[in-house]
Short mmCIF file of C-alpha atoms in Angstrom, two decimals:
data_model
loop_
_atom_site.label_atom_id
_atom_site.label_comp_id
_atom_site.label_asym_id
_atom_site.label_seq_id
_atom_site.Cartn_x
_atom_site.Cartn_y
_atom_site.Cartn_z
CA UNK A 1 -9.70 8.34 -11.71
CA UNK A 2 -6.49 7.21 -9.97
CA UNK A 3 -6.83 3.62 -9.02
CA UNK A 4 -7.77 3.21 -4.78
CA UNK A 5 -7.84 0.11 -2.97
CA UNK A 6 -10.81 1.36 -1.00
CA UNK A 7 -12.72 0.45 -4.34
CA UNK A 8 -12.91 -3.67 -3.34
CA UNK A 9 -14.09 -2.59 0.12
CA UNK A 10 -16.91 -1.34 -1.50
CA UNK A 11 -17.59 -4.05 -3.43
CA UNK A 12 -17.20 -6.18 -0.77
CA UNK A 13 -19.89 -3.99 1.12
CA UNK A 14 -22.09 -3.97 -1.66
CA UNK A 15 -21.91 -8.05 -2.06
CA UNK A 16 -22.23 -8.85 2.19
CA UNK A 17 -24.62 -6.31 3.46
CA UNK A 18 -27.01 -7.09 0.08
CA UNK A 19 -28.65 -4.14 1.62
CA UNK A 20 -28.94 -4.70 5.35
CA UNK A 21 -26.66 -1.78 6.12
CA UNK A 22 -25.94 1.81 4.70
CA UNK A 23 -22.36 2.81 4.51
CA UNK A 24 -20.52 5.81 5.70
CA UNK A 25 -17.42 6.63 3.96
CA UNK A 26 -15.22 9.00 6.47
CA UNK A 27 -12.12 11.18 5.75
CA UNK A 28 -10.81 14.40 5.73
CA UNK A 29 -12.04 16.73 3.12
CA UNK A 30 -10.13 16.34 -0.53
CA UNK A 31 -9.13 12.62 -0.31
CA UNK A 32 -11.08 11.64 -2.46
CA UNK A 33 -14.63 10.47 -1.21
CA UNK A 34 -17.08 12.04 -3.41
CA UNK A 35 -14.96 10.79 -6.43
CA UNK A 36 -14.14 6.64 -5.47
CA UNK A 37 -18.20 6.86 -4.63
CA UNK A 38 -19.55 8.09 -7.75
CA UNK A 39 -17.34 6.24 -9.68
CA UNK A 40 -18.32 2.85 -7.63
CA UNK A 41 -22.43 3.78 -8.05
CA UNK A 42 -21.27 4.18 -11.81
CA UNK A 43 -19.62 1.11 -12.47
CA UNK A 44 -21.51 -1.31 -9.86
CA UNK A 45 -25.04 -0.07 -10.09
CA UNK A 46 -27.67 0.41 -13.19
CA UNK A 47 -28.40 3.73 -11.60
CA UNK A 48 -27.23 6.34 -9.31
CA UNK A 49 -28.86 9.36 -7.49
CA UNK A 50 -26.51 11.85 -6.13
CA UNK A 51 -26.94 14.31 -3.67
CA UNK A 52 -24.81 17.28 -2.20
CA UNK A 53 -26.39 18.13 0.95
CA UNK A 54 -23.38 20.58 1.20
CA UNK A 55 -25.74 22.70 -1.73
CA UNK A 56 -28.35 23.10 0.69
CA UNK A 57 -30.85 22.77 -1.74
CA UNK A 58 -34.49 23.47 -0.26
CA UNK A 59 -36.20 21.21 -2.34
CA UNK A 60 -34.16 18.30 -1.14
CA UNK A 61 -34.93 19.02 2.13
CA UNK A 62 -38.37 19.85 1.72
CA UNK A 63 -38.79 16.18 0.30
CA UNK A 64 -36.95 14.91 3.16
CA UNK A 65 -38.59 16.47 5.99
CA UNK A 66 -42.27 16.80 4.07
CA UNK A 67 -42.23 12.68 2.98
CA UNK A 68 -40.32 10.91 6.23
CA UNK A 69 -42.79 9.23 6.92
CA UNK A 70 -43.65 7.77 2.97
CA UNK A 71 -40.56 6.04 2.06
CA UNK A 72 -41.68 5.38 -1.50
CA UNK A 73 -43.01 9.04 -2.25
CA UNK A 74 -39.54 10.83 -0.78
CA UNK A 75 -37.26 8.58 -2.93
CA UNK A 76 -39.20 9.12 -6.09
CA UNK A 77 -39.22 12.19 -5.52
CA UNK A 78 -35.45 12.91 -4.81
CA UNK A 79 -34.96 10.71 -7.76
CA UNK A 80 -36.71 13.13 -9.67
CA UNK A 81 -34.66 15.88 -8.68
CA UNK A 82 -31.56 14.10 -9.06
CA UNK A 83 -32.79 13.41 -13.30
CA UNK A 84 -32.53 9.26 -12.68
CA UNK A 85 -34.78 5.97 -12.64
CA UNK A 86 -35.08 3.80 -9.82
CA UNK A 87 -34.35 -0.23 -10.24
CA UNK A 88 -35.00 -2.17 -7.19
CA UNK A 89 -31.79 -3.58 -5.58
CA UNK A 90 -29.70 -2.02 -8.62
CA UNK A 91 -30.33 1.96 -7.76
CA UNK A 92 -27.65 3.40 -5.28
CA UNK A 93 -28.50 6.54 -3.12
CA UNK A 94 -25.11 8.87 -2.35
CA UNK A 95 -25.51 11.08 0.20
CA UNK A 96 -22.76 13.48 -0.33
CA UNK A 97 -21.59 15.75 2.61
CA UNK A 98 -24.28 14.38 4.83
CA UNK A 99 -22.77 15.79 8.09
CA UNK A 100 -24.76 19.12 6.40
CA UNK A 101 -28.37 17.87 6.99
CA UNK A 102 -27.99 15.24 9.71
CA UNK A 103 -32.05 14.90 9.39
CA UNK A 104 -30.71 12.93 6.56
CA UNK A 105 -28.49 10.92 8.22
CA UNK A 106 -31.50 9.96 10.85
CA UNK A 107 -33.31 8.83 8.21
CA UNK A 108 -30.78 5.80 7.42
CA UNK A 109 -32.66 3.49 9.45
CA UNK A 110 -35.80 3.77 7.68
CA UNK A 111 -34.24 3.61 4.52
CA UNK A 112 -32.63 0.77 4.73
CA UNK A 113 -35.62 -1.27 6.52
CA UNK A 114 -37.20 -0.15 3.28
CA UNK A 115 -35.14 -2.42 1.48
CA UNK A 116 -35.43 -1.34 -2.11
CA UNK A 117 -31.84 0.46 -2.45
CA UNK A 118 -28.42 0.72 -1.30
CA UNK A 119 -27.35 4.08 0.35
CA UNK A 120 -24.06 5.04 1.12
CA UNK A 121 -22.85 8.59 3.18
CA UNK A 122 -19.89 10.58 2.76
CA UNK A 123 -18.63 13.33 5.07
CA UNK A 124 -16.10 14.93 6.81
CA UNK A 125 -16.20 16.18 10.45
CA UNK A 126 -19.03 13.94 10.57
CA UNK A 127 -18.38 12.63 14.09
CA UNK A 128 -17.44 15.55 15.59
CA UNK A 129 -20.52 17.13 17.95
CA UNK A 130 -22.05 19.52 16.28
CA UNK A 131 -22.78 16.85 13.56
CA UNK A 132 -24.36 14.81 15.99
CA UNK A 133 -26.05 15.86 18.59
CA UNK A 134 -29.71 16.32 17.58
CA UNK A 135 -30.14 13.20 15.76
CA UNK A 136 -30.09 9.25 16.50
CA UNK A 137 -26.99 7.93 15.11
CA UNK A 138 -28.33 4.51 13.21
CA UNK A 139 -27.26 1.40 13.89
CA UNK A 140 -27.96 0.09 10.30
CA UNK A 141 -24.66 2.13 9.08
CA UNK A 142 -21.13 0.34 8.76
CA UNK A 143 -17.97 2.76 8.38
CA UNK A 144 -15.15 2.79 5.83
CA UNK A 145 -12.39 5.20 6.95
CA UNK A 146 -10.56 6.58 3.25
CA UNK A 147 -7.11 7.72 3.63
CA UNK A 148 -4.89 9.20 1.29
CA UNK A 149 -2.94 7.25 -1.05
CA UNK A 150 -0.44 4.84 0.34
CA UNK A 151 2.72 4.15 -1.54
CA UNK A 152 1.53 0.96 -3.61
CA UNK A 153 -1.77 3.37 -4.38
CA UNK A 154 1.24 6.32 -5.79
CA UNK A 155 3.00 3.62 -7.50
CA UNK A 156 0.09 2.64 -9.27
CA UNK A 157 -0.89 6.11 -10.73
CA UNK A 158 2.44 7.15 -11.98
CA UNK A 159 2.30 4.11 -13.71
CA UNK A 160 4.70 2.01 -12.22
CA UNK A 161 2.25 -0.45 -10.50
CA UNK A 162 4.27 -3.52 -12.29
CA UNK A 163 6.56 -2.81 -9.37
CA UNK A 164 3.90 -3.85 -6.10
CA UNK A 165 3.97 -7.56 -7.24
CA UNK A 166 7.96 -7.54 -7.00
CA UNK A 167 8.11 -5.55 -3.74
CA UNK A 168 5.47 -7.98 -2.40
CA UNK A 169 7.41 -10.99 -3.56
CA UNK A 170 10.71 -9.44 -2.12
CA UNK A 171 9.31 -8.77 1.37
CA UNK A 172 7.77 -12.47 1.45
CA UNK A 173 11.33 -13.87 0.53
CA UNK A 174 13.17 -11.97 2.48
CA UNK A 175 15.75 -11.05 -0.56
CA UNK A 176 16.86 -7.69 -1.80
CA UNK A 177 15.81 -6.32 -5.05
CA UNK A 178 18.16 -5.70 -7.88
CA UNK A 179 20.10 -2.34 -7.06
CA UNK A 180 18.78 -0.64 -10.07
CA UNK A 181 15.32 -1.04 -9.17
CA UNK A 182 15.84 -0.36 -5.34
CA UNK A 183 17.10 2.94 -6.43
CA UNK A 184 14.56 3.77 -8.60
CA UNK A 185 11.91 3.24 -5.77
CA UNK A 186 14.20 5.49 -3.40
CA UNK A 187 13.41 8.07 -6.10
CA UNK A 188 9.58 7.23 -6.05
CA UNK A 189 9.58 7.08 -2.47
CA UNK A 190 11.58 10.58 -2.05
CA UNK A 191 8.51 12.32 -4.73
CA UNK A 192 6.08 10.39 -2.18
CA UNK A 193 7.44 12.71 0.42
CA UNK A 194 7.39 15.56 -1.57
CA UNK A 195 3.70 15.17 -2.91
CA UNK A 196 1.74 13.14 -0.66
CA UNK A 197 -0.97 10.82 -1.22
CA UNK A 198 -3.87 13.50 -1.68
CA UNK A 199 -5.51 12.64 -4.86
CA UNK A 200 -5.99 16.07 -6.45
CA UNK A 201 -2.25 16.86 -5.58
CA UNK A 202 -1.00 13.36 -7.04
CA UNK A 203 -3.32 14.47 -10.02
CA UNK A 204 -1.97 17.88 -10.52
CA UNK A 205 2.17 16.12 -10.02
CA UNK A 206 0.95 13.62 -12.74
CA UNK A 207 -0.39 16.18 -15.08
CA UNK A 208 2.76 18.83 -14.87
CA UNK A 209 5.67 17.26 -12.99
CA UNK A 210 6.06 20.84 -12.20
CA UNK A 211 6.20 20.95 -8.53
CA UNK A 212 4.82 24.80 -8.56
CA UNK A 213 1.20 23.77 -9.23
CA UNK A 214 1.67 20.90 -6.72
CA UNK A 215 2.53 23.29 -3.99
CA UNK A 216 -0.17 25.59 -4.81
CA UNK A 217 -2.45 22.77 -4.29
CA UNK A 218 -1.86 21.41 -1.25
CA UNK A 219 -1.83 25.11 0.12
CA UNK A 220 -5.20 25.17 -0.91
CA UNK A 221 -5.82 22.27 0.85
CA UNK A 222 -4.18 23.84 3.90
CA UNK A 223 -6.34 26.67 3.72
CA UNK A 224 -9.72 24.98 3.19
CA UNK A 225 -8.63 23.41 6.58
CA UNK A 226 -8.12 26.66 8.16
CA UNK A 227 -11.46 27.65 7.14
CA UNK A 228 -12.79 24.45 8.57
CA UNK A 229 -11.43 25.33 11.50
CA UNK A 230 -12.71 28.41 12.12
CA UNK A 231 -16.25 27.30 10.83
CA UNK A 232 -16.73 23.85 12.84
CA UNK A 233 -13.96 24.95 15.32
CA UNK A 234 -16.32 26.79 18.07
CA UNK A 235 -14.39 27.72 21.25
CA UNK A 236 -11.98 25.66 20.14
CA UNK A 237 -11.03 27.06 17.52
CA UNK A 238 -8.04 28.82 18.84
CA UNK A 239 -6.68 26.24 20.18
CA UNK A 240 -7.22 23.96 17.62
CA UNK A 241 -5.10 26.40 15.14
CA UNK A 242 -2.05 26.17 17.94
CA UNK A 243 -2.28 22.88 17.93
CA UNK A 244 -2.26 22.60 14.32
CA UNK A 245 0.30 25.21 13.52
CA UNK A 246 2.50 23.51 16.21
CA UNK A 247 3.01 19.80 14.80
CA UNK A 248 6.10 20.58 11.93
CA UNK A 249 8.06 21.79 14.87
CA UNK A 250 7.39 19.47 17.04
CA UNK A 251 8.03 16.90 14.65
CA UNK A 252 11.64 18.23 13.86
CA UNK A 253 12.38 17.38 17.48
CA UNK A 254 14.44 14.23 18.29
CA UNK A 255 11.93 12.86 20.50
CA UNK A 256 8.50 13.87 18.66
CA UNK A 257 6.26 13.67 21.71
CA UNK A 258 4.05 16.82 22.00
CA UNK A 259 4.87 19.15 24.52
CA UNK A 260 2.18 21.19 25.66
CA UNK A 261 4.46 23.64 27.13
CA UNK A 262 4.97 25.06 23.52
CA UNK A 263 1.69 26.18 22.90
CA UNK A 264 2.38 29.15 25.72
CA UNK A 265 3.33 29.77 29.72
CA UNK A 266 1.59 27.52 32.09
CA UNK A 267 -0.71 25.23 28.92
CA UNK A 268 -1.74 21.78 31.00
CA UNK A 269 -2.43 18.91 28.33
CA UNK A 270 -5.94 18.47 29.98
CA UNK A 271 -6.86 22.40 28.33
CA UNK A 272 -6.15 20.77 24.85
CA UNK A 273 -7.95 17.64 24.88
CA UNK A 274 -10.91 18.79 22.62
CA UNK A 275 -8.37 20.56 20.02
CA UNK A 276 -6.80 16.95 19.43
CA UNK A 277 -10.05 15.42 19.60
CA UNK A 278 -11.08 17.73 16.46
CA UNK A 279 -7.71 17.49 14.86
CA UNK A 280 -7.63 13.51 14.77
CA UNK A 281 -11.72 13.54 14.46
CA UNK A 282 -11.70 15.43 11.66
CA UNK A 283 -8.85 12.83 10.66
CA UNK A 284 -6.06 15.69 10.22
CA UNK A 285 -3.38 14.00 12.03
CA UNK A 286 -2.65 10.56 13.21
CA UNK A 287 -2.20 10.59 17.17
CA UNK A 288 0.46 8.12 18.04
CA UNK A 289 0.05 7.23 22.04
CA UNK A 290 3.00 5.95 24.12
CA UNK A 291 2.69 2.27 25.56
CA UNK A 292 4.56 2.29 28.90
CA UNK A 293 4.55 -1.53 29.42
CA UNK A 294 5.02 -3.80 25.74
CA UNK A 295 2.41 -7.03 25.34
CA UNK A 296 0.97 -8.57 22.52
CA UNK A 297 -2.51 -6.08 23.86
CA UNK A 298 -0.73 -2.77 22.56
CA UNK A 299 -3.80 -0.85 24.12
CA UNK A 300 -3.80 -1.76 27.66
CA UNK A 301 -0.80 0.25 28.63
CA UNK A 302 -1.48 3.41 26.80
CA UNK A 303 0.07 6.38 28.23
CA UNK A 304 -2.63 8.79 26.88
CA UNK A 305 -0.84 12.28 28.52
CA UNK A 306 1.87 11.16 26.19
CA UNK A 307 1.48 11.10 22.62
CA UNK A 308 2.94 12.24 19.39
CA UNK A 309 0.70 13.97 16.37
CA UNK A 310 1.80 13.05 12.77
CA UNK A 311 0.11 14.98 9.80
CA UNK A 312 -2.73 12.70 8.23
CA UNK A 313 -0.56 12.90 4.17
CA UNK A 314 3.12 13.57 4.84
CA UNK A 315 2.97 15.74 1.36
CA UNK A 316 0.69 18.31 3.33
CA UNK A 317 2.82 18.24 6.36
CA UNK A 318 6.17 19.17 3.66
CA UNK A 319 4.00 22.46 2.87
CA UNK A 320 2.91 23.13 6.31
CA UNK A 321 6.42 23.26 7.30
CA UNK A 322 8.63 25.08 4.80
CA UNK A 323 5.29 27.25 3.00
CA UNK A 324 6.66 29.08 0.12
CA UNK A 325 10.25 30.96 -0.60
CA UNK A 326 13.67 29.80 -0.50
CA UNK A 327 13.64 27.91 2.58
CA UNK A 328 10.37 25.77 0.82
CA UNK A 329 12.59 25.34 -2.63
CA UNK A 330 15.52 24.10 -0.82
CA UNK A 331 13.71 21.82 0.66
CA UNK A 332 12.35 20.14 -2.32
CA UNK A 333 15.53 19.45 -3.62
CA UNK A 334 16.84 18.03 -0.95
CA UNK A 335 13.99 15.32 -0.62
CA UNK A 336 14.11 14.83 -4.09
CA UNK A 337 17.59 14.21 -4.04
CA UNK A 338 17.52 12.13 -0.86
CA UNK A 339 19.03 14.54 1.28
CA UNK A 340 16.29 14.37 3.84
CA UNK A 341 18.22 14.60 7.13
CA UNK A 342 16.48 17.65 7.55
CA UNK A 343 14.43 18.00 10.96
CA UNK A 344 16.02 14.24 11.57
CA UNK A 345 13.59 12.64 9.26
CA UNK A 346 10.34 14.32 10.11
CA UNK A 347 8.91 13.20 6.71
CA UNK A 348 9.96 9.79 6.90
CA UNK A 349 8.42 8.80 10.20
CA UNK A 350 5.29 11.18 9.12
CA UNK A 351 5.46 9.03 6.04
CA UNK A 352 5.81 5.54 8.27
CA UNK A 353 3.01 6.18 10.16
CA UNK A 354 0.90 7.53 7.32
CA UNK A 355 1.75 3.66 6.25
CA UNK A 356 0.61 1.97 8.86
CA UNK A 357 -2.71 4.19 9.75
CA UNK A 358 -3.41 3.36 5.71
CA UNK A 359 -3.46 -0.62 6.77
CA UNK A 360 -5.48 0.15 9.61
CA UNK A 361 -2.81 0.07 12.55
CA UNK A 362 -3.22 1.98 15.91
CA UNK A 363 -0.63 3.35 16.27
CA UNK A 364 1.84 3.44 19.05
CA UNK A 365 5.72 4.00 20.06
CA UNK A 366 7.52 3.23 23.10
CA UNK A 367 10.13 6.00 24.81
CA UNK A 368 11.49 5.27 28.79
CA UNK A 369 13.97 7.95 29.79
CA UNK A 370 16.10 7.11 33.14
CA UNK A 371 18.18 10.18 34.30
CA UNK A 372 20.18 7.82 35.84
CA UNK A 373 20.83 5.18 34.20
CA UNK A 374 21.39 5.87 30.12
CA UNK A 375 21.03 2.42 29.88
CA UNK A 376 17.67 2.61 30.52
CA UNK A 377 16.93 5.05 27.58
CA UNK A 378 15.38 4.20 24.55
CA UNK A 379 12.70 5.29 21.92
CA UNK A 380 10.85 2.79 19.69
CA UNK A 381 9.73 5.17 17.02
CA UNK A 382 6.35 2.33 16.12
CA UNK A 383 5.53 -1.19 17.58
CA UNK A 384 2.59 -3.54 15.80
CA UNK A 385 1.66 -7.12 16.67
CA UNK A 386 2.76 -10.09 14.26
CA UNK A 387 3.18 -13.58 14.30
CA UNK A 388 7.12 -14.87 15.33
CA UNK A 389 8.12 -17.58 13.35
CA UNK A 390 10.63 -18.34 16.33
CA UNK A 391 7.88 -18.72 18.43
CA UNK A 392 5.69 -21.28 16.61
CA UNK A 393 3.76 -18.75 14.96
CA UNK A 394 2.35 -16.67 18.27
CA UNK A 395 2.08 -12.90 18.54
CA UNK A 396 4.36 -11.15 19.74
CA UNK A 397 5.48 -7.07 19.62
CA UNK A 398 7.58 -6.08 16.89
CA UNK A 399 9.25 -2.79 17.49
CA UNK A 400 9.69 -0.35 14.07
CA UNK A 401 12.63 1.92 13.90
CA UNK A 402 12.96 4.58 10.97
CA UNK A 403 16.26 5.84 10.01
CA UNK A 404 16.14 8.89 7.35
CA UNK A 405 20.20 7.93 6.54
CA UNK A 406 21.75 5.04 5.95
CA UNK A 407 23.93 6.08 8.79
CA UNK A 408 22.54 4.76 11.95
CA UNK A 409 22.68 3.11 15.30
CA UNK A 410 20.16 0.34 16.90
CA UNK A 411 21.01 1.11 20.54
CA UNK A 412 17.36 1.04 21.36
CA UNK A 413 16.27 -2.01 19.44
CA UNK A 414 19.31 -3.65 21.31
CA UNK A 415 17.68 -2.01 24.71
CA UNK A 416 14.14 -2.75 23.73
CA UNK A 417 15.28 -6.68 22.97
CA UNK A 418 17.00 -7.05 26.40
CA UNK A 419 13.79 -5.11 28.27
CA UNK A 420 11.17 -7.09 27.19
CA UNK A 421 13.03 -10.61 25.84
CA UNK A 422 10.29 -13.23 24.86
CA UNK A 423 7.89 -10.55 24.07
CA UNK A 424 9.66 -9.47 21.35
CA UNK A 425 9.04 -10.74 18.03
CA UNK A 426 10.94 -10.12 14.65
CA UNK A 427 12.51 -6.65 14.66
CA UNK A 428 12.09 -4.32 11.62
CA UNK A 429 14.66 -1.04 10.91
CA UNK A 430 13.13 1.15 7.88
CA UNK A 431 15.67 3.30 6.12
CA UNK A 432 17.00 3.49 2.71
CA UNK A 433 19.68 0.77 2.62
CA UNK A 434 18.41 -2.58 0.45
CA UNK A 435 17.05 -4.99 2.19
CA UNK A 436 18.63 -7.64 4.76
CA UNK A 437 18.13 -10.37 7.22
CA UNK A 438 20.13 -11.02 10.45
CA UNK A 439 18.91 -13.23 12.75
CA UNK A 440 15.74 -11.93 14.52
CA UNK A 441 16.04 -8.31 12.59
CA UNK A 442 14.50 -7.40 9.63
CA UNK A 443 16.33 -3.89 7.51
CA UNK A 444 13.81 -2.89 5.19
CA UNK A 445 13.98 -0.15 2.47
CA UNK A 446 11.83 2.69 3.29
CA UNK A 447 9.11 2.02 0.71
CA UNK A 448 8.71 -1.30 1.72
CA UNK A 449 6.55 0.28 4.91
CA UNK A 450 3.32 -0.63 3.87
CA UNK A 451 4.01 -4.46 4.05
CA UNK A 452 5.48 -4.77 7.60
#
């Protein structure tokens, strides 16, 4: 099993709730829920008893629905079914896919004021309506949202996880690494692009470092969303599959925001809403939402007509873009080789943001545009909120700019810096030069990302 950090969060779970709470482990389908779960109930509790609710099987429901109100009776009996003995406080209950019989999810609250076991929930789509709307959602149920691998996660199962205590040490110090081993990590970082953080694609890369297989699955990936689109999709649907089809070119744009306008004559924003509800719900992409006015409270000046849509695992949004044939294999190499100027860097701010959604960031950018006055212009690709050592240790906004090239300009961190002044905190440029230091501006290699 490749190696997730998500792991400790369920320990931690496990050791603070000592039972007072379920937990529901969210993600999109393939990254790797059913597998970090099972392996946790294996290696944390004396014994574990699965169950698939996406099987549908009748007797599982029949024992569900026929024992609700005989706590005891329905969990020996599923225990039965599932082949495994129960030990008070050491027996773990998965319900797999749980989004499939929400009776079962209902049921939490009982459960759990039954005290005997620990129960956790997986599912995708979970949140979406349809999942929802005929049951009581229980309060006795924290959340853990998985996402696919970050970099330090990729690192770590190709083997070179000796490498996350120097990058953490180098981004503490503020020094550069030796040039051998920056450009080593370029490479990593460039296959990072290419593959993704999907754990059955990471698998498959690790396995055959042929990238053939690796394409064919994360097309099947692809597809299995497709089909969960047109499955959970309802009257949606349609425009849920615009949507989605429509985010590699608008990505390849200089300024990423989504313009509705693409999707066909006379679309209004307001006709789409539920198709990027589902898409981000169903934790496909990562919405990024313009902030008009820059404070330490990122969320209070959300422009939320304006936003951008990044692919949930940048190695998913590579195949959704270039598919298969030449176009696809010429493509490859240049990533691989670090040529990745194509569609100005689409899979390194896809990759950025994939970054900062892994830590748990909102995330948000900043764009003004003055016809005027070019002055005016500028586009903060990211801003987060971080202590200023200049400013005795208080928050302040620390604009993100990611350069593909080690060619580039900082017109708008200049503009962004005389905008907003004391507001601004340390400023960070991402792109693949080593790293540097001058004065209030932080240049940081590329797969340094996860650590801003």
């Amino acid at each position: 099993m490749i190696e997730r950090k998500a792991y400790q969060q369920l320990v931690n779970w496990k050791e603070e709730s000592a039972g007072r709470y379920a937990l529901l482990v969210e993600g999109a389908r393939r990254v790797g829920k059913t597998t970090l779960v099972r392996e946790f109930g294996k290696s944390e509790y004396r014994s574990t008893a699965y169950i698939d609710f996406s099987l549908r099987d009748p007797a599982i429901h029949e024992y569900f629905r026929a024992f609700s109100g005989d706590i005891d009776r329905l969990l020996m009996y599923v225990a039965n079914r599932c082949g495994v003995e129960l030990y008070e406080r050491n027996t773990l209950f998965i319900f797999d896919e749980v989004q499939s019989f929400p009776f079962a999810r209902q049921l939490i609250k009982h459960l759990v004021a039954h005290g005997k076991y620990d129960y956790i929930e997986t599912g995708s789509l979970i949140s979406i309506r349809q999942n929802v709307k005929d049951i009581l959602v229980p309060s006795e149920e924290q959340r853990l949202a998985l996402e696919p691998l970050d970099f330090e996660e990729f690192l770590r199962a190709c083997g070179k996880g000796s490498n996350i205590a120097l990058l953490r040490d180098a981004m503490q110090r503020r020094t550069a690494l030796p040039r051998s081993l920056h450009a080593e990590l370029m490479r990593l970082w460039h296959e990072y692009l290419l593959v993704g953080g999907m754990p059955s694609v990471v698998s498959t890369f690790l396995e055959s470092r042929q990238l053939p297989p690796v394409e064919r699955e994360k097309q099947a990936i692809l597809d299995l969303y497709r089909t969960d689109i047109s499955r959970f999709g309802n009257g949606d649907m349609h425009r849920v599959v615009q949507v989605f089809d429509q985010i590699p070119a608008q990505l390849s744009k200089h300024e990423k925001k989504f313009e509705v306008g693409a999707l066909g004559s006379g679309s209004r924003m307001r006709d789409y809403d539920r198709a990027f509800f589902w898409l981000e719900d169903a934790r496909l992409v990562n919405q990024c939402h313009n902030v008009t006015d820059p404070s330490v409270d990122l969320r209070m000046h959300r422009d939320l007509r304006a936003s951008k849509f990044y692919m949930a695992d940048t190695g998913l949004l590579f195949t959704h873009a270039f598919g298969r044939g030449d176009a696809a294999s010429r493509a490859k190499v240049d990533v691989l080789d670090g040529r990745i100027s194509i569609n100005e860097g689409m899979l390194t701010e896809n990759a950025v943001a994939q970054s900062l959604r892994a830590r748990g960031e909102d995330l948000v950018y900043h764009s003004r545009f003055d016809r005027r006055d070019s002055s005016h212009r500028m586009e903060i690709d990211f801003m987060v909120v971080r202590p200023f050592c200049d400013a005795a240790g208080k928050m302040r906004v620390t604009p993100v700019e990611v350069k593909s090239s080690t060619r580039f300009s900082t017109k708008s961190l200049d503009k962004f810096k005389s905008a907003y002044g004391k507001r601004v905190g340390l400023q960070i440029v991402l792109s693949p030069r080593e790293l540097a230091v001058e004065r209030d501006r932080l240049y940081a290699p590329l797969y340094m990302a996860h650590l801003i």
